[in-house]
Tab-separated table of C-alpha atoms and ligand atoms in Angstrom:
chain	number	residue	atom	x	y	z
A	9	MET	CA	21.888	-7.035	0.784
A	10	ASP	CA	19.806	-9.736	-0.895
A	11	LYS	CA	19.382	-9.867	-4.647
A	12	PHE	CA	17.088	-11.788	-6.985
A	13	LEU	CA	18.560	-13.807	-9.831
A	14	ILE	CA	16.094	-14.477	-12.631
A	15	LYS	CA	16.549	-16.595	-15.736
A	16	GLY	CA	13.915	-15.341	-18.123
A	17	GLY	CA	11.942	-16.999	-20.871
A	18	LYS	CA	9.621	-19.389	-18.999
A	19	ALA	CA	5.851	-19.141	-19.446
A	20	LEU	CA	4.203	-19.115	-16.011
A	21	ARG	CA	1.497	-21.742	-15.576
A	22	GLY	CA	-0.585	-22.909	-12.638
A	23	SER	CA	-2.239	-21.365	-9.680
A	24	VAL	CA	-0.950	-18.782	-7.226
A	25	PRO	CA	-2.630	-17.529	-4.025
A	26	VAL	CA	-2.732	-13.885	-3.030
A	27	SER	CA	-1.844	-12.756	0.518
A	28	GLY	CA	-3.620	-10.153	2.631
A	29	ALA	CA	-3.391	-6.525	1.524
A	30	LYS	CA	-0.433	-4.668	3.029
A	31	ASN	CA	-2.207	-1.343	2.630
A	32	SER	CA	-5.230	-2.655	4.484
A	33	ALA	CA	-3.364	-4.441	7.269
A	34	LEU	CA	-1.370	-1.288	8.103
A	35	PRO	CA	-4.321	0.981	9.048
A	36	VAL	CA	-6.235	-1.940	10.570
A	37	MET	CA	-3.334	-2.701	12.929
A	38	ALA	CA	-2.965	0.998	13.774
A	39	ALA	CA	-6.701	1.103	14.589
A	40	ALA	CA	-6.054	-1.334	17.444
A	41	LEU	CA	-4.642	1.693	19.320
A	42	LEU	CA	-8.176	3.104	19.524
A	43	THR	CA	-9.281	0.685	22.245
A	44	ALA	CA	-8.031	-0.777	25.506
A	45	ASP	CA	-9.543	-4.142	24.485
A	46	LYS	CA	-7.900	-6.919	22.528
A	47	VAL	CA	-8.024	-6.727	18.740
A	48	VAL	CA	-7.265	-9.734	16.547
A	49	VAL	CA	-6.129	-9.082	12.983
A	50	ARG	CA	-6.020	-11.976	10.519
A	51	ASN	CA	-4.670	-12.480	6.997
A	52	VAL	CA	-1.813	-10.053	7.599
A	53	PRO	CA	0.806	-10.480	4.864
A	54	LYS	CA	4.182	-11.661	6.116
A	55	VAL	CA	6.103	-8.668	4.830
A	56	ARG	CA	8.550	-6.211	6.367
A	57	ASP	CA	6.172	-3.230	6.640
A	58	LEU	CA	3.852	-5.170	8.928
A	59	VAL	CA	6.761	-6.220	11.122
A	60	THR	CA	7.654	-2.522	11.359
A	61	MET	CA	4.060	-1.668	12.286
A	62	SER	CA	4.062	-4.322	15.026
A	63	LYS	CA	7.332	-2.868	16.411
A	64	LEU	CA	5.825	0.598	16.337
A	65	LEU	CA	2.738	-0.492	18.294
A	66	ALA	CA	4.938	-2.322	20.798
A	67	PHE	CA	7.072	0.826	21.194
A	68	MET	CA	3.898	2.653	22.256
A	69	ASP	CA	3.371	-0.021	24.941
A	70	ALA	CA	0.731	-2.032	23.120
A	71	LYS	CA	1.038	-5.780	23.699
A	72	VAL	CA	1.550	-7.393	20.312
A	73	SER	CA	1.538	-11.162	20.183
A	74	ALA	CA	1.945	-13.100	17.030
A	75	GLY	CA	3.965	-16.216	17.849
A	76	THR	CA	6.835	-15.836	15.450
A	77	VAL	CA	7.050	-12.607	13.494
A	78	PRO	CA	6.283	-12.135	10.616
A	79	ALA	CA	2.904	-13.714	11.175
A	80	SER	CA	-0.459	-13.793	9.464
A	81	ASP	CA	-2.434	-13.297	12.693
A	82	TYR	CA	-1.718	-10.651	15.320
A	83	GLU	CA	-3.310	-10.043	18.723
A	84	ILE	CA	-2.911	-6.456	19.806
A	85	GLN	CA	-3.939	-4.903	23.087
A	86	ALA	CA	-3.184	-1.385	24.220
A	87	PRO	CA	-4.652	-0.905	27.738
A	88	ARG	CA	-2.476	2.207	28.188
A	89	LEU	CA	-0.411	4.145	25.693
A	90	ASN	CA	2.608	5.317	27.630
A	91	HIS	CA	4.678	6.451	24.672
A	92	ALA	CA	2.457	8.243	22.188
A	93	GLU	CA	5.404	8.501	19.850
A	94	ALA	CA	6.476	7.177	16.461
A	95	PRO	CA	10.265	7.565	16.480
A	96	TYR	CA	12.400	8.448	13.462
A	97	GLU	CA	14.165	5.062	13.499
A	98	LEU	CA	10.901	3.293	12.618
A	99	VAL	CA	9.261	6.015	10.513
A	100	LYS	CA	12.282	6.285	8.222
A	101	THR	CA	11.788	2.663	7.127
A	102	MET	CA	8.019	3.005	6.626
A	103	ARG	CA	6.121	6.191	5.768
A	104	ALA	CA	2.835	4.517	6.736
A	105	SER	CA	3.896	4.996	10.386
A	106	ILE	CA	1.974	8.265	10.015
A	107	LEU	CA	-1.135	6.069	10.379
A	108	THR	CA	-0.578	6.053	14.144
A	109	LEU	CA	-1.127	9.823	14.361
A	110	GLY	CA	-4.933	9.714	14.013
A	111	PRO	CA	-5.493	6.910	16.566
A	112	LEU	CA	-3.084	8.473	19.105
A	113	MET	CA	-4.793	11.856	18.851
A	114	ALA	CA	-8.188	10.212	19.217
A	115	ARG	CA	-7.279	8.045	22.179
A	116	VAL	CA	-4.887	10.171	24.258
A	117	GLY	CA	-5.016	13.615	22.646
A	118	VAL	CA	-1.240	13.920	22.288
A	119	ALA	CA	1.170	12.479	19.760
A	120	ARG	CA	4.723	12.877	18.628
A	121	VAL	CA	5.367	11.395	15.221
A	122	SER	CA	8.522	11.745	13.181
A	123	LEU	CA	7.863	13.553	9.902
A	124	PRO	CA	8.051	11.057	7.073
A	125	GLY	CA	10.586	12.432	4.613
A	126	GLY	CA	10.365	12.300	0.868
A	127	CYS	CA	10.978	8.995	-0.795
A	128	ALA	CA	12.185	7.760	-4.165
A	129	ILE	CA	8.831	8.500	-5.808
A	130	GLY	CA	8.488	12.132	-4.705
A	131	ALA	CA	8.018	14.580	-1.864
A	132	ARG	CA	4.951	12.921	-0.281
A	133	PRO	CA	3.904	15.580	2.256
A	134	VAL	CA	1.379	14.958	5.066
A	135	ASP	CA	0.073	18.538	5.200
A	136	LEU	CA	-3.511	17.460	4.513
A	137	HIS	CA	-3.517	15.035	7.469
A	138	LEU	CA	-2.275	17.848	9.736
A	139	LYS	CA	-4.646	20.514	8.431
A	140	ALA	CA	-7.623	18.227	9.014
A	141	LEU	CA	-6.514	17.412	12.565
A	142	GLU	CA	-6.126	21.150	13.234
A	143	GLN	CA	-9.703	21.643	12.092
A	144	MET	CA	-10.638	19.045	14.687
A	145	GLY	CA	-9.034	21.115	17.443
A	146	ALA	CA	-5.463	19.785	17.467
A	147	GLU	CA	-2.556	22.140	17.966
A	148	ILE	CA	0.272	21.054	15.773
A	149	ALA	CA	3.893	22.146	15.687
A	150	THR	CA	6.572	20.693	13.487
A	151	SER	CA	10.181	21.133	14.512
A	152	HIS	CA	13.388	19.118	14.587
A	153	GLY	CA	11.840	16.614	12.170
A	154	TYR	CA	8.893	15.774	14.415
A	155	ILE	CA	5.173	16.492	14.417
A	156	ASP	CA	4.045	17.427	17.921
A	157	ALA	CA	0.284	17.413	18.165
A	158	LYS	CA	-2.009	17.888	21.123
A	159	VAL	CA	-5.560	18.740	22.038
A	160	HIS	CA	-5.943	21.065	25.029
A	161	ARG	CA	-7.644	19.618	28.074
A	162	ASN	CA	-11.181	20.952	28.296
A	163	GLY	CA	-12.919	20.193	31.632
A	164	SER	CA	-14.829	16.930	31.628
A	165	ARG	CA	-14.249	16.537	27.910
A	166	GLY	CA	-10.536	15.933	28.533
A	167	ARG	CA	-8.263	15.948	25.516
A	168	ARG	CA	-10.929	15.047	22.991
A	169	LEU	CA	-10.936	16.064	19.328
A	170	LYS	CA	-14.045	17.774	17.950
A	171	GLY	CA	-15.939	16.762	14.846
A	172	ALA	CA	-15.407	19.050	11.845
A	173	HIS	CA	-16.357	19.559	8.221
A	174	ILE	CA	-13.240	18.659	6.262
A	175	VAL	CA	-12.771	18.941	2.517
A	176	PHE	CA	-9.529	17.373	1.286
A	177	GLU	CA	-7.921	19.532	-1.424
A	178	LYS	CA	-6.498	16.368	-2.898
A	179	ILE	CA	-7.504	12.761	-2.435
A	180	THR	CA	-5.220	11.061	0.070
A	181	VAL	CA	-5.514	7.415	1.089
A	182	THR	CA	-3.658	7.409	4.405
A	183	GLY	CA	-5.001	10.921	5.097
A	184	THR	CA	-8.562	9.587	4.788
A	185	GLU	CA	-7.679	6.656	7.050
A	186	ASN	CA	-6.058	8.868	9.690
A	187	ILE	CA	-9.073	11.178	9.852
A	188	LEU	CA	-11.522	8.262	9.963
A	189	MET	CA	-9.699	6.913	13.010
A	190	ALA	CA	-9.383	10.332	14.638
A	191	ALA	CA	-13.061	11.127	14.076
A	192	ALA	CA	-14.275	7.762	15.386
A	193	LEU	CA	-13.631	8.927	18.990
A	194	ALA	CA	-14.128	12.688	18.488
A	195	GLU	CA	-16.939	14.692	20.032
A	196	GLY	CA	-19.726	15.190	17.511
A	197	GLU	CA	-19.925	14.561	13.792
A	198	THR	CA	-17.168	14.770	11.196
A	199	VAL	CA	-17.985	15.077	7.522
A	200	LEU	CA	-15.084	14.225	5.238
A	201	GLU	CA	-15.422	15.291	1.608
A	202	ASN	CA	-13.214	14.264	-1.300
A	203	ALA	CA	-12.280	11.159	0.694
A	204	ALA	CA	-10.374	8.262	-0.875
A	205	ARG	CA	-12.562	5.365	-2.048
A	206	GLU	CA	-9.876	2.658	-2.138
A	207	PRO	CA	-11.030	-0.815	-1.003
A	208	GLU	CA	-8.487	-0.556	1.815
A	209	VAL	CA	-10.356	2.497	3.173
A	210	THR	CA	-13.613	0.537	3.049
A	211	ASP	CA	-11.931	-2.375	4.833
A	212	LEU	CA	-10.838	-0.032	7.639
A	213	ILE	CA	-14.402	1.322	7.910
A	214	LEU	CA	-15.741	-2.234	8.289
A	215	MET	CA	-13.251	-2.916	11.056
A	216	LEU	CA	-13.992	0.389	12.857
A	217	ARG	CA	-17.703	-0.317	12.658
A	218	LYS	CA	-17.133	-3.710	14.303
A	219	MET	CA	-15.329	-1.805	17.084
A	220	GLY	CA	-18.459	0.321	17.615
A	221	ALA	CA	-17.743	3.305	15.339
A	222	GLU	CA	-20.612	5.069	13.600
A	223	ILE	CA	-19.611	5.704	10.020
A	224	CYS	CA	-21.576	5.946	6.805
A	225	GLY	CA	-20.756	6.583	3.177
A	226	ASP	CA	-18.403	3.614	2.553
A	227	GLY	CA	-17.135	3.506	-0.993
A	228	THR	CA	-18.207	7.096	-1.704
A	229	SER	CA	-16.190	10.287	-1.511
A	230	THR	CA	-18.231	11.727	1.381
A	231	LEU	CA	-17.842	10.000	4.722
A	232	ARG	CA	-19.821	10.860	7.843
A	233	ILE	CA	-18.450	9.797	11.185
A	234	ARG	CA	-20.367	10.305	14.411
A	235	GLY	CA	-17.828	10.142	17.228
A	236	VAL	CA	-18.446	7.729	20.107
A	237	LYS	CA	-16.944	7.794	23.622
A	238	GLU	CA	-15.304	4.397	23.454
A	239	LEU	CA	-14.519	1.665	20.984
A	240	HIS	CA	-14.208	-2.009	21.858
A	241	GLY	CA	-12.190	-5.014	20.741
A	242	THR	CA	-12.907	-7.038	17.624
A	243	GLU	CA	-11.551	-9.573	15.154
A	244	HIS	CA	-10.914	-8.598	11.572
A	245	THR	CA	-9.658	-10.417	8.479
A	246	VAL	CA	-7.987	-8.072	6.008
A	247	ILE	CA	-8.942	-8.138	2.337
A	248	PRO	CA	-6.701	-9.740	-0.303
A	249	ASP	CA	-3.956	-7.623	-1.871
A	250	ARG	CA	-5.245	-6.274	-5.184
A	251	ILE	CA	-1.802	-5.009	-6.211
A	252	GLU	CA	-0.218	-8.430	-5.673
A	253	ALA	CA	-3.085	-9.988	-7.650
A	254	GLY	CA	-2.624	-7.441	-10.459
A	255	THR	CA	1.128	-8.118	-10.530
A	256	PHE	CA	0.489	-11.850	-11.052
A	257	LEU	CA	-2.087	-11.137	-13.765
A	258	VAL	CA	0.580	-9.180	-15.646
A	259	ALA	CA	3.143	-11.963	-15.034
A	260	GLY	CA	0.818	-14.565	-16.564
A	261	ALA	CA	-0.016	-12.312	-19.501
A	262	MET	CA	3.440	-11.117	-20.480
A	263	THR	CA	5.146	-14.520	-20.228
A	264	ASP	CA	2.450	-15.891	-22.566
A	265	GLY	CA	1.460	-18.166	-19.713
A	266	ASP	CA	-1.740	-19.280	-18.046
A	267	LEU	CA	-2.066	-18.208	-14.406
A	268	THR	CA	-4.994	-18.652	-12.071
A	269	ILE	CA	-4.902	-16.220	-9.186
A	270	THR	CA	-6.753	-17.442	-6.112
A	271	ASN	CA	-7.818	-15.907	-2.746
A	272	CYS	CA	-8.283	-12.550	-4.442
A	273	GLN	CA	-11.211	-10.204	-5.099
A	274	PRO	CA	-11.525	-9.626	-8.866
A	275	LYS	CA	-14.101	-6.917	-8.123
A	276	HIS	CA	-11.220	-4.740	-6.851
A	277	LEU	CA	-9.275	-5.241	-10.099
A	278	GLY	CA	-11.708	-3.631	-12.551
A	279	ALA	CA	-9.380	-1.027	-14.094
A	280	VAL	CA	-6.420	-3.420	-14.367
A	281	ILE	CA	-8.537	-6.172	-15.921
A	282	ALA	CA	-10.068	-3.742	-18.440
A	283	LYS	CA	-6.616	-2.476	-19.460
A	284	LEU	CA	-5.166	-5.970	-19.817
A	285	GLN	CA	-8.136	-7.015	-21.949
A	286	GLN	CA	-7.543	-3.974	-24.145
A	287	ALA	CA	-3.945	-5.169	-24.546
A	288	GLY	CA	-5.227	-8.551	-25.746
A	289	VAL	CA	-4.910	-10.584	-22.558
A	290	GLN	CA	-7.606	-13.202	-22.023
A	291	ILE	CA	-9.134	-12.785	-18.592
A	292	GLU	CA	-11.606	-15.148	-17.009
A	293	ILE	CA	-13.298	-14.489	-13.681
A	294	SER	CA	-14.482	-17.887	-12.508
A	295	ASP	CA	-15.883	-16.819	-9.147
A	296	ALA	CA	-15.713	-14.055	-6.534
A	297	THR	CA	-12.190	-15.037	-5.467
A	298	THR	CA	-10.502	-16.371	-8.606
A	299	VAL	CA	-9.272	-14.794	-11.815
A	300	ARG	CA	-7.261	-16.332	-14.661
A	301	ALA	CA	-4.970	-14.558	-17.142
A	302	ARG	CA	-3.772	-16.115	-20.376
A	303	GLY	CA	-1.255	-14.376	-22.573
A	304	ALA	CA	-2.026	-13.486	-26.150
A	305	LYS	CA	0.542	-14.476	-28.796
A	306	LYS	CA	0.752	-10.769	-29.548
A	307	LEU	CA	0.056	-8.092	-26.965
A	308	ALA	CA	-1.236	-4.745	-28.252
A	309	ALA	CA	-0.130	-1.345	-26.970
A	310	ALA	CA	-2.691	0.526	-24.840
A	311	ASP	CA	-2.374	3.911	-23.131
A	312	VAL	CA	-2.914	4.162	-19.399
A	313	THR	CA	-3.352	7.013	-16.912
A	314	THR	CA	-3.007	6.383	-13.193
A	315	GLU	CA	-5.868	7.619	-11.056
A	316	GLU	CA	-7.370	7.240	-7.639
A	317	TYR	CA	-9.626	4.195	-7.139
A	318	PRO	CA	-11.620	3.047	-9.052
A	319	GLY	CA	-9.139	4.220	-11.712
A	320	PHE	CA	-5.918	2.454	-12.660
A	321	ALA	CA	-3.709	2.304	-9.532
A	322	THR	CA	-0.351	4.082	-9.493
A	323	ASP	CA	0.874	0.997	-7.600
A	324	MET	CA	0.378	-1.028	-10.846
A	325	GLN	CA	2.136	1.472	-13.136
A	326	ALA	CA	5.630	-0.088	-13.085
A	327	GLN	CA	4.231	-3.567	-13.704
A	328	TYR	CA	2.115	-2.278	-16.592
A	329	MET	CA	5.188	-0.583	-18.065
A	330	ALA	CA	6.977	-3.948	-18.069
A	331	LEU	CA	4.045	-5.413	-20.038
A	332	ALA	CA	3.987	-2.440	-22.424
A	333	THR	CA	7.622	-3.162	-23.417
A	334	GLN	CA	6.317	-6.441	-24.864
A	335	ALA	CA	3.268	-5.004	-26.637
A	336	GLU	CA	3.135	-4.152	-30.322
A	337	GLY	CA	2.945	-0.375	-30.854
A	338	THR	CA	3.247	2.729	-28.696
A	339	SER	CA	1.786	2.897	-25.182
A	340	VAL	CA	1.599	6.269	-23.462
A	341	ILE	CA	1.660	5.981	-19.666
A	342	THR	CA	0.641	9.058	-17.662
A	343	GLU	CA	1.391	9.140	-13.940
A	344	THR	CA	-0.897	11.604	-12.183
A	345	ILE	CA	-0.519	10.611	-8.515
A	346	PHE	CA	3.214	10.863	-7.810
A	347	GLU	CA	5.712	13.282	-9.314
A	348	ASN	CA	8.698	11.018	-9.782
A	349	ARG	CA	7.531	7.492	-10.241
A	350	TYR	CA	9.527	6.396	-13.284
A	351	LEU	CA	12.823	5.286	-11.768
A	352	HIS	CA	12.198	1.754	-13.079
A	353	ALA	CA	12.018	3.103	-16.664
A	354	SER	CA	15.754	3.797	-16.911
A	355	GLU	CA	16.513	0.320	-15.568
A	356	MET	CA	14.162	-1.227	-18.145
A	357	VAL	CA	15.932	0.820	-20.835
A	358	ARG	CA	19.224	-0.724	-19.688
A	359	MET	CA	17.570	-4.087	-20.351
A	360	GLY	CA	16.766	-3.026	-23.924
A	361	ALA	CA	13.329	-1.406	-23.573
A	362	ASN	CA	12.442	1.585	-25.721
A	363	ILE	CA	11.014	4.074	-23.199
A	364	SER	CA	11.265	7.843	-23.132
A	365	VAL	CA	10.107	9.798	-20.109
A	366	ASN	CA	8.990	13.382	-20.311
A	367	GLY	CA	7.671	14.741	-17.021
A	368	ARG	CA	4.588	12.767	-16.045
A	369	GLU	CA	4.431	10.919	-19.360
A	370	ALA	CA	6.335	7.802	-20.411
A	371	ILE	CA	6.225	6.611	-24.009
A	372	VAL	CA	6.893	2.921	-24.434
A	373	ARG	CA	7.507	1.520	-27.912
A	374	GLY	CA	7.285	-2.219	-28.269
A	375	PRO	CA	7.839	-4.996	-28.592
A	376	ALA	CA	11.459	-4.974	-27.455
A	377	GLN	CA	13.566	-8.021	-26.764
A	378	LEU	CA	14.827	-7.444	-23.240
A	379	SER	CA	18.164	-8.851	-22.184
A	380	GLY	CA	19.201	-9.614	-18.640
A	381	THR	CA	21.666	-7.458	-16.740
A	382	THR	CA	22.157	-6.115	-13.209
A	383	VAL	CA	19.461	-3.611	-12.241
A	384	GLN	CA	18.647	-1.642	-9.089
A	385	ALA	CA	15.256	-1.659	-7.415
A	386	SER	CA	14.305	1.866	-6.316
A	387	ASP	CA	10.971	1.365	-4.581
A	388	LEU	CA	8.455	-1.350	-3.817
A	389	ARG	CA	6.405	-1.372	-7.031
A	390	ALA	CA	9.380	-0.496	-9.251
A	391	SER	CA	10.994	-3.719	-8.001
A	392	ALA	CA	7.922	-5.679	-9.043
A	393	GLY	CA	8.156	-4.123	-12.525
A	394	LEU	CA	11.800	-5.175	-12.786
A	395	VAL	CA	10.994	-8.740	-11.700
A	396	LEU	CA	8.385	-8.906	-14.482
A	397	ALA	CA	10.877	-7.545	-17.019
A	398	GLY	CA	13.400	-10.167	-15.864
A	399	LEU	CA	10.843	-12.947	-16.452
A	400	VAL	CA	10.806	-12.212	-20.201
A	401	ALA	CA	14.445	-11.153	-20.667
A	402	THR	CA	17.022	-13.378	-22.313
A	403	GLY	CA	19.775	-14.590	-20.016
A	404	GLU	CA	20.130	-13.619	-16.381
A	405	THR	CA	18.753	-10.563	-14.611
A	406	LEU	CA	20.189	-9.704	-11.207
A	407	ILE	CA	17.998	-7.333	-9.187
A	408	ASP	CA	19.778	-5.476	-6.427
A	409	ARG	CA	18.191	-3.849	-3.326
A	410	VAL	CA	15.259	-6.252	-3.157
A	411	TYR	CA	14.613	-5.128	0.420
A	412	HIS	CA	12.172	-2.811	-1.312
A	413	ILE	CA	10.122	-5.752	-2.628
A	414	ASP	CA	10.309	-7.493	0.760
A	415	ARG	CA	8.404	-4.529	2.211
A	416	GLY	CA	5.243	-5.565	0.436
A	417	TYR	CA	5.238	-8.882	-1.454
A	418	GLU	CA	4.937	-12.018	0.687
A	419	GLY	CA	7.066	-14.919	-0.557
A	420	ILE	CA	7.297	-13.602	-4.100
A	421	VAL	CA	10.229	-15.870	-4.978
A	422	GLU	CA	8.442	-18.990	-3.726
A	423	LYS	CA	5.146	-18.010	-5.351
A	424	LEU	CA	6.755	-17.372	-8.742
A	425	ARG	CA	8.828	-20.559	-8.547
A	426	GLY	CA	5.615	-22.446	-7.807
A	427	VAL	CA	4.279	-21.482	-11.238
A	428	GLY	CA	7.467	-22.237	-13.143
A	429	ALA	CA	9.616	-19.090	-12.924
A	430	GLN	CA	13.351	-19.508	-12.588
A	431	ILE	CA	14.029	-17.050	-9.807
A	432	GLU	CA	16.128	-17.323	-6.678
A	433	ARG	CA	17.138	-15.137	-3.786
A	434	VAL	CA	20.854	-14.631	-3.530
A	435	HIS	CA	22.122	-13.754	-0.061
A	436	SER	CA	25.062	-11.431	-0.347
A	437	PRO	CA	27.818	-11.519	2.261
A	438	GLY	CA	27.149	-9.022	5.012
A	439	SER	CA	23.372	-9.089	4.573
B	522	UD1	C1	-1.166	5.231	-0.318
B	522	UD1	C2	-0.622	3.847	-0.468
B	522	UD1	C3	0.377	3.784	-1.634
B	522	UD1	C4	-0.282	4.333	-2.898
B	522	UD1	C5	-0.898	5.701	-2.644
B	522	UD1	C6	-1.706	6.206	-3.834
B	522	UD1	C7	-0.675	3.014	1.803
B	522	UD1	C8	0.083	2.609	3.021
B	522	UD1	N1	0.047	3.472	0.779
B	522	UD1	O1	-0.070	6.097	-0.003
B	522	UD1	O2	0.753	2.428	-1.826
B	522	UD1	O3	0.700	4.440	-3.912
B	522	UD1	O4	-1.802	5.654	-1.526
B	522	UD1	O5	-2.685	5.293	-4.188
B	522	UD1	O6	-1.878	2.870	1.754
B	522	UD1	N2	-0.511	14.350	-0.702
B	522	UD1	C9	-0.333	15.659	-0.327
B	522	UD1	N3	-0.550	15.986	0.988
B	522	UD1	C10	-0.915	15.065	1.938
B	522	UD1	C11	-1.116	13.730	1.526
B	522	UD1	C12	-0.908	13.390	0.207
B	522	UD1	O7	0.013	16.516	-1.139
B	522	UD1	O8	-1.091	15.433	3.095
B	522	UD1	C13	-0.297	13.951	-2.119
B	522	UD1	C14	0.844	12.938	-2.280
B	522	UD1	O9	2.106	13.582	-2.336
B	522	UD1	C15	0.479	12.265	-3.587
B	522	UD1	C16	-1.070	12.235	-3.526
B	522	UD1	O10	-1.443	13.252	-2.584
B	522	UD1	O11	0.880	13.041	-4.676
B	522	UD1	C17	-1.668	10.922	-3.075
B	522	UD1	O12	-1.008	10.481	-1.915
B	522	UD1	P1	-1.714	9.556	-0.821
B	522	UD1	O13	-2.987	9.025	-1.326
B	522	UD1	O14	-1.709	10.295	0.476
B	522	UD1	O15	-0.656	8.362	-0.709
B	522	UD1	P2	-0.359	7.552	0.598
B	522	UD1	O16	-1.568	7.518	1.446
B	522	UD1	O17	0.948	7.997	1.189
């Protein structure tokens, strides 16, 4: 298993480009299942989750061509879907495989998708996806670890889902995306209330609209989708990754550096930018795709609560905690989206941070001088938090299980080295 070795203490300076958004590329690639035509997806980040998604589509008999994988451009064509199945072997490595359920139900009216289990950050059920599909006429059974879903054949209508009025009890990002894709080919209108408003949802809507879908309400919590009989091929460039951009902003700020983040969309970073400014970080937005972060000599503590977009993203919580360890005073972090998303806190404590966790609340007292040691990454964003902690720690930090970070950050070692960090990937024997 690969590890990262970091020698902390260097201020990061220079310019670093952001890759395409993993959480946008995943539903956009799954949406290619909705048509028999060719779909071209560009600006896909070269990360493990997208390789898994391409394998999953290929398993279903879609033709996926990308030259060498991982790639930033994929051509996907699914004239027929002979295996409407997402097998356990692929789903276990990527929960977002559930994003194939909506398109499969819409296109062929049957699907067998392995139930994504819990993960390090909590139970993560998909009950809301299933309930909504049932409202649209799907019959769903779960047994032996699989979701078996089908729509009964109905004369000339075939196995077609029906539009429905769906109110999500809780806001769910991939749930919203699954239902958008399912409803795009359903008979009649679907109204989806309490929908997620994340930029990645809006990006999927733009792509579906280019394929011929009739959707309105982008960026709001009520989406209306009028189902059409067929969708066609298109080309789509995914939006920049706002979580990667936010991670670099924190890296520039907490190393007392000066980082310019390019190829990003600062308009998607509102809550993170506001919080960093409150902590004393100097932020400059020079244009629609560039943002610069300069560290303050002294960072100030600031409380944060994770929320759905446009609030402060749960996917930035671990990185913000790393910054809070360096800020003067007490920062209270409240995690409202996931039940168990503080596994990085105990690793930061081993590095010398003063953090106490009580249920959904973490209290961080700073500033603390962190010192390098061996730490374990537990999930994707937790790993990013540990990398940031390592950048300011004295001595060497060795981060184990970095396969988590490889799921979602393209070339993080190279990008950080490019702006002065002393970080290297260590290949362990047997990996
Ligand atoms: C997506 C993102 C992930 C991010 C998360 C929250 C992708 C591929 N992943 O995950 O990076 O951290 O949004 O912003 O886009 N829930 C239920 N029942 C359901 C669905 C969700 O109870 O059927 C709960 C979850 O357990 C969680 C909350 O709702 O507590 C939000 O989860 P959700 O928005 O669905 O997260 P994902 O879409 O899995």
